[in-house]
Short mmCIF file of C-alpha atoms and ligand atoms in Angstrom, two decimals:
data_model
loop_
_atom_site.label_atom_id
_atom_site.label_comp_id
_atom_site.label_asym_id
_atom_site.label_seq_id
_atom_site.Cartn_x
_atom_site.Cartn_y
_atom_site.Cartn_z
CA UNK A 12 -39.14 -42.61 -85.90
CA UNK A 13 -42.55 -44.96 -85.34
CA UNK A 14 -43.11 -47.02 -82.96
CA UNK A 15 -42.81 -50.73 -83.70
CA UNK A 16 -46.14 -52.42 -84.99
CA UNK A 17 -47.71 -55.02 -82.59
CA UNK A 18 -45.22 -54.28 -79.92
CA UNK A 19 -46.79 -53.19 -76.94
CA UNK A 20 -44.03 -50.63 -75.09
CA UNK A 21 -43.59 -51.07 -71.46
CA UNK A 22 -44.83 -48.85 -69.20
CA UNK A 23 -41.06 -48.57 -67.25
CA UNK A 24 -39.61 -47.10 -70.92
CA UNK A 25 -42.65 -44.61 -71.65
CA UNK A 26 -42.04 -43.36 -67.50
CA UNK A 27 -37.79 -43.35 -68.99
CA UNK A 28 -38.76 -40.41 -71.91
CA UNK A 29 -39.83 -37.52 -70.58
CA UNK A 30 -36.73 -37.69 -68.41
CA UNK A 31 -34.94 -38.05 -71.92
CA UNK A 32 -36.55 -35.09 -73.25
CA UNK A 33 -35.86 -32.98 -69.81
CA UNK A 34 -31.92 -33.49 -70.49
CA UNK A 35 -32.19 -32.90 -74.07
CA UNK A 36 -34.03 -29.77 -73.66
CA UNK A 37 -31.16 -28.48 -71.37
CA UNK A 38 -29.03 -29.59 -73.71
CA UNK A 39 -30.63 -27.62 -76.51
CA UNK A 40 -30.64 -24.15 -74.10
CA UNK A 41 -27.14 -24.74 -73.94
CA UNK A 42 -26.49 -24.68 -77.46
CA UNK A 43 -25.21 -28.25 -77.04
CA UNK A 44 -26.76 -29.89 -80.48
CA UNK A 45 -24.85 -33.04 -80.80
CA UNK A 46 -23.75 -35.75 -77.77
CA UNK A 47 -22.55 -39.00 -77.86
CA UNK A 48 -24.23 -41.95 -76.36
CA UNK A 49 -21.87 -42.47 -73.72
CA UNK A 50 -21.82 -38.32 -72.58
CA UNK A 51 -25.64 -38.88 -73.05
CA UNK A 52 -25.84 -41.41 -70.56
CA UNK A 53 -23.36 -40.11 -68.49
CA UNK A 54 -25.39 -37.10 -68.38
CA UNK A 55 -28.69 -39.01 -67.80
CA UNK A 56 -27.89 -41.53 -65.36
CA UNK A 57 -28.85 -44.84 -67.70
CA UNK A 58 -26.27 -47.08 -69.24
CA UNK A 59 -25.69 -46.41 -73.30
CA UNK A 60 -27.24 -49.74 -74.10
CA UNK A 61 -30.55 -49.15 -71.76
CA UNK A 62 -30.92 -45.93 -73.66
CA UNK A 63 -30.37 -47.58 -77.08
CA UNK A 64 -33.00 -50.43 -76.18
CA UNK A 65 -35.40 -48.15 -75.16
CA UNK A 66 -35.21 -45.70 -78.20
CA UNK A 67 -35.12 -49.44 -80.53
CA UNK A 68 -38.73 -49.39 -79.32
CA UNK A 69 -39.56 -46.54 -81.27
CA UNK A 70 -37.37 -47.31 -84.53
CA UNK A 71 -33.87 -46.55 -83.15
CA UNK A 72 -32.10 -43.67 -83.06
CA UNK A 73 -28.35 -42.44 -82.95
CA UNK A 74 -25.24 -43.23 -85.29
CA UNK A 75 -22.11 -45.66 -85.08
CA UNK A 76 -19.69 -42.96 -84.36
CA UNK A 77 -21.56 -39.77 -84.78
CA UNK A 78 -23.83 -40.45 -81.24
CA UNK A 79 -26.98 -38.37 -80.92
CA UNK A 80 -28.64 -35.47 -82.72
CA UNK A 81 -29.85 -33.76 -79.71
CA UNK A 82 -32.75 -31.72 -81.80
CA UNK A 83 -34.05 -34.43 -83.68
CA UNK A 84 -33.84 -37.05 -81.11
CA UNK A 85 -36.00 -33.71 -78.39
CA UNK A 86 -37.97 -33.72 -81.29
CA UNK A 87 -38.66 -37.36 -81.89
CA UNK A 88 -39.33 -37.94 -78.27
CA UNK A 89 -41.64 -35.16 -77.73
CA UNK A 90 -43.71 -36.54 -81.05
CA UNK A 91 -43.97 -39.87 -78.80
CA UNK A 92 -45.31 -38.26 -76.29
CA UNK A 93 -47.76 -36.41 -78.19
CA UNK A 94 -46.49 -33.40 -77.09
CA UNK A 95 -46.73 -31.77 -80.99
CA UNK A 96 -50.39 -31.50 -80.11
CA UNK A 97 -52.37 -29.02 -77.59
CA UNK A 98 -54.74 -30.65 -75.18
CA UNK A 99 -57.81 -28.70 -74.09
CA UNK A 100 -58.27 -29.38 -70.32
CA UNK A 101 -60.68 -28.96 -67.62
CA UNK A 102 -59.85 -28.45 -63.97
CA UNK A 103 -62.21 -29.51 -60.91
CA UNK A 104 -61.28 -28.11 -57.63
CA UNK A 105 -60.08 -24.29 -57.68
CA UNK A 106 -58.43 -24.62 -54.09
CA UNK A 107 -54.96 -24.03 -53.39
CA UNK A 108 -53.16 -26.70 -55.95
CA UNK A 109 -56.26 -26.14 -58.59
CA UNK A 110 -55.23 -22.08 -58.56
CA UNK A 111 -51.52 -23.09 -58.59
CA UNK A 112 -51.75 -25.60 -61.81
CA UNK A 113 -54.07 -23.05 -63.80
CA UNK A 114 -51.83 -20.25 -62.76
CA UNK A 115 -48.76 -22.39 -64.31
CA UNK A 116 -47.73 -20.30 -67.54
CA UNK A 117 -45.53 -22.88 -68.53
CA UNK A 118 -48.18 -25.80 -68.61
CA UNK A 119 -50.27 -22.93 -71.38
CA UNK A 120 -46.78 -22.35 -73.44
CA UNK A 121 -46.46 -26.06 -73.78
CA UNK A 122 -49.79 -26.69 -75.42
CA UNK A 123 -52.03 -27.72 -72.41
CA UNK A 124 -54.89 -25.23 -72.84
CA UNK A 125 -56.98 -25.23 -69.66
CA UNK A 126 -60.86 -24.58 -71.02
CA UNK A 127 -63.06 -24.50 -68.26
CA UNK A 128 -62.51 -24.65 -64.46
CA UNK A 129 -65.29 -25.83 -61.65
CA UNK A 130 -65.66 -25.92 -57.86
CA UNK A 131 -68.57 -26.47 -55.69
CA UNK A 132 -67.72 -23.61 -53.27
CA UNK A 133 -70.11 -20.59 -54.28
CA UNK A 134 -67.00 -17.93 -52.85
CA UNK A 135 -65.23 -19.45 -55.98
CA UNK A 136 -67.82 -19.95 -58.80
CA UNK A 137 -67.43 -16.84 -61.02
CA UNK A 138 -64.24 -16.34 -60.02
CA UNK A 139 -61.52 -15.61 -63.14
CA UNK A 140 -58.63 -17.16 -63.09
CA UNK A 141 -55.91 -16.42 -66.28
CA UNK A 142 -59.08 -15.23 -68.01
CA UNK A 143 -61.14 -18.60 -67.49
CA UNK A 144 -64.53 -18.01 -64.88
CA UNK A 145 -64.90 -20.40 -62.54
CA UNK A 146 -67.91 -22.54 -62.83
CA UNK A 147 -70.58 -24.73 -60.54
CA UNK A 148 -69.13 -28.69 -60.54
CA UNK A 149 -73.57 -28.51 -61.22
CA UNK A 150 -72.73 -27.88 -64.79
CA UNK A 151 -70.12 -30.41 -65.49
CA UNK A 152 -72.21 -32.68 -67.32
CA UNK A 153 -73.46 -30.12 -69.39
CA UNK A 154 -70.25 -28.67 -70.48
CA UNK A 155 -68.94 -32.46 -70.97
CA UNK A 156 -71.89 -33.24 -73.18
CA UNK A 157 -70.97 -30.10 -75.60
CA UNK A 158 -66.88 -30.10 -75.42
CA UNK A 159 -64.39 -32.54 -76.53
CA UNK A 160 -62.03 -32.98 -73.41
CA UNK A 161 -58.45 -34.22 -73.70
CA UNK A 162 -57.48 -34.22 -69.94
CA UNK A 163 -59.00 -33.39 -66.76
CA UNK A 164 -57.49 -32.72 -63.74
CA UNK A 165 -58.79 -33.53 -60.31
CA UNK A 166 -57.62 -30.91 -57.44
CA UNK A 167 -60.57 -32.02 -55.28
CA UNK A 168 -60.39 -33.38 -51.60
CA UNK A 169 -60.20 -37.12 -51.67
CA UNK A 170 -63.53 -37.78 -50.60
CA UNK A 171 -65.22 -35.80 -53.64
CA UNK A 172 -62.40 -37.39 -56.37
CA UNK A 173 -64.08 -40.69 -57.48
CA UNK A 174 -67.42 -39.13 -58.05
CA UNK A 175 -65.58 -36.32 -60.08
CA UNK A 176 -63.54 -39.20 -61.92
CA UNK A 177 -66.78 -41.09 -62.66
CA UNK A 178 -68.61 -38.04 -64.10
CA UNK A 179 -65.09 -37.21 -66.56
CA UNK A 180 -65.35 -40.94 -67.88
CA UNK A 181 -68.98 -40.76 -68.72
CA UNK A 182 -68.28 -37.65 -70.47
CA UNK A 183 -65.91 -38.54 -72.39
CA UNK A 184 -62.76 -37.08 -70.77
CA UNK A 185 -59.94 -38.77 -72.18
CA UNK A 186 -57.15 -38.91 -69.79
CA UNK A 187 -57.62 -38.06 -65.66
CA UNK A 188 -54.74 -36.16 -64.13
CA UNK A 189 -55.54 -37.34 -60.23
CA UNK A 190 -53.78 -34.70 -57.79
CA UNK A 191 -55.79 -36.31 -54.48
CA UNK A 192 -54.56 -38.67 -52.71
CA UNK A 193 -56.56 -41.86 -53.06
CA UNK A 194 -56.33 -44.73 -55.73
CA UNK A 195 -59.10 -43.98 -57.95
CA UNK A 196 -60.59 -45.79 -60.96
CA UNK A 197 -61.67 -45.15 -64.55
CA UNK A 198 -64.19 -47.02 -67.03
CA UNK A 199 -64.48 -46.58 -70.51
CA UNK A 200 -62.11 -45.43 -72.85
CA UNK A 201 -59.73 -42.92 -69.59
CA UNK A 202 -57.05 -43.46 -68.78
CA UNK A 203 -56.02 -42.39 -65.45
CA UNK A 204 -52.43 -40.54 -64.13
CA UNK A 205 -52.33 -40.14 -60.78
CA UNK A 206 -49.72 -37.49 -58.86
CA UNK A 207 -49.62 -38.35 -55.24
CA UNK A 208 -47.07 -35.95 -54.43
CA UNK A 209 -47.05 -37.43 -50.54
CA UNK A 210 -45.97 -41.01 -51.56
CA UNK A 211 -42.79 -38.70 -52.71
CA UNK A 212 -42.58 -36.96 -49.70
CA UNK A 213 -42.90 -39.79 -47.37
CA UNK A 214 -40.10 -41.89 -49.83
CA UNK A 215 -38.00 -38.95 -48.43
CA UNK A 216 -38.88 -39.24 -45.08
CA UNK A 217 -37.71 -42.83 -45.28
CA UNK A 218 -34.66 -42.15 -46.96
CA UNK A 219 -33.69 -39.23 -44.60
CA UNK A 220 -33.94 -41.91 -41.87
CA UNK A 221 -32.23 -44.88 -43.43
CA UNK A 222 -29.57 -43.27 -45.44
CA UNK A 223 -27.89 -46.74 -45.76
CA UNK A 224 -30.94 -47.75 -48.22
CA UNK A 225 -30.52 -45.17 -50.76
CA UNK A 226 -29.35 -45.51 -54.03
CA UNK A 227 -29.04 -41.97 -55.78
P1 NAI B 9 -58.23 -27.04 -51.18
O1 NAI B 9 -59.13 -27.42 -50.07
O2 NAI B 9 -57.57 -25.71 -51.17
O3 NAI B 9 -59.02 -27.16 -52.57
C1 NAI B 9 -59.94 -28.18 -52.86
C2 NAI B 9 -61.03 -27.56 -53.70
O4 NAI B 9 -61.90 -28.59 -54.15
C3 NAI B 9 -61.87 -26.55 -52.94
O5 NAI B 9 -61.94 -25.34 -53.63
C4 NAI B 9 -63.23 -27.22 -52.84
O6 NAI B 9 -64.31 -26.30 -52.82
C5 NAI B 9 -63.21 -28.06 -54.09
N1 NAI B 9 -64.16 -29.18 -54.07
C6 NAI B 9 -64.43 -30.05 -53.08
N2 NAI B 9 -65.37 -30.93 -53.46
C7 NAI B 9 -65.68 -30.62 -54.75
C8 NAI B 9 -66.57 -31.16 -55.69
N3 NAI B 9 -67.36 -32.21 -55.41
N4 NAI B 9 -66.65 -30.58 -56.89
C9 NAI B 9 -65.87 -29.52 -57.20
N5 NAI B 9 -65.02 -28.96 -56.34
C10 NAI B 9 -64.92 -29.51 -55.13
O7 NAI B 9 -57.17 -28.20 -51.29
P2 NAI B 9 -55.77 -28.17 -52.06
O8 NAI B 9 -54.67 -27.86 -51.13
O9 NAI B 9 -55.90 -27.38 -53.30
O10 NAI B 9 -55.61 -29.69 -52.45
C11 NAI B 9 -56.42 -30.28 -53.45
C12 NAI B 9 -56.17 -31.78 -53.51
O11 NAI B 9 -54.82 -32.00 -53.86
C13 NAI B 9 -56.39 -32.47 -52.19
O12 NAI B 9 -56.93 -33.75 -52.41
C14 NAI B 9 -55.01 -32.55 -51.59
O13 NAI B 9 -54.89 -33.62 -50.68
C15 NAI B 9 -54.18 -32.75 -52.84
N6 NAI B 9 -52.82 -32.26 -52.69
C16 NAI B 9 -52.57 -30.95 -52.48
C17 NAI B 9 -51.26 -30.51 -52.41
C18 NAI B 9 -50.92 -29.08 -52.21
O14 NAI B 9 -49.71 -28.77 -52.32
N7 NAI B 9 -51.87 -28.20 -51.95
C19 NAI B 9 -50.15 -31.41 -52.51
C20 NAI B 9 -50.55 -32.74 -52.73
C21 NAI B 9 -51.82 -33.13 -52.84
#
């Protein structure tokens, strides 16, 4: 399945296909290798015809009468998502979240490869952490200049963030994974992911208090 020439995929569908991939893969642990589009969406929460559309992007996908093969179509969508490849990654700021993503043995098992970690605290630099040292943030120019970086990961405080973004573009870093919470911004050729797990925390908040809004 390849994506469509010239059409440019919107960002709401790419956001959709990791969800797809989530079901399938728990559909795949439980031996469940075949599903028709309407258990599929059923199962997923979309209608039949928003998950058809979406996959059309892509090539299509699914039979008349036969539904969904659940391996090929985990498969497909991981290829997508460019998850057939590893990605070497770099991690700035070895604090609490920093130790708890590089300590994440499933993030290693599904092909993100974390190269080279850096703080600025001196208690931290030389520090090993699944068998990577921790190094000075001093150096991360250097080690930009002589590695190819797929994604690098920002577990700074917000106030240190944009000047670690800024340093990854100019290197070269091809993708930012932003854990701290401020709207930062990329140049060149990055492209920038932000996590700011309080915006989901404080959607919660809201819903907790005004259960009237929600819409599971
Ligand atoms: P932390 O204070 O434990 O770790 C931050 C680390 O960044 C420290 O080791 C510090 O020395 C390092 N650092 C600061 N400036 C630096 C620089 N210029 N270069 C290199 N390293 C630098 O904080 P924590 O809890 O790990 O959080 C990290 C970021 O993630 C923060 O922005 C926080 O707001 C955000 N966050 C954390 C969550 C959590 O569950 N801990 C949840 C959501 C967001």
């Amino acid at each position: 399945m390849n994506k469509k020439q010239s059409i440019k995929i919107s960002n709401a569908v790419i956001r959709r296909l990791p969800k797809y991939r989530r079901y399938l893969e728990d559909l795949l642990n439980k031996k469940i290798y075949r599903i028709s589009s309407k258990d599929l969406s059923e199962l997923i929460g979309f209608t039949a015809s928003q998950i058809r559309q979406d996959l059309n992007n892509f090539g299509g996908f699914g039979q008349q009468g036969y539904g969904y093969n659940v391996k090929e179509l985990y498969n497909e969508i991981g290829k997508i998502l460019g998850l057939d490849s590893a990605y070497i990654v770099i991690l700035v700021g070895v604090g609490n979240l920093g130790q708890a993503l590089a300590n994440y043995a499933h993030f290693y098992k599904t092909g993100f490869i974390v190269n080279a970690m850096f703080d600025i605290n001196p208690k931290l630099i030389g520090l090993r952490i699944n068998g990577v040292e921790v190094m000075d943030v001093e150096y991360l120019e250097e080690y930009l200049s002589q590695n190819d970086i797929d994604i690098g990961i920002i577990c700074t405080n917000k106030e240190s963030a944009q000047d670690i973004a800024t340093r990854m573009c100019k290197g070269g870093v091809k993708g930012i994974w932003n854990f701290a919470p401020i709207d930062i911004s990329v140049f060149g050729n990055t492209i920038l992911e932000s996590v700011h797990l309080s915006d989901s925390i404080h959607t919660l908040t809201y819903y907790i208090n005004h259960p009237e809004d929600y819409n599971a």
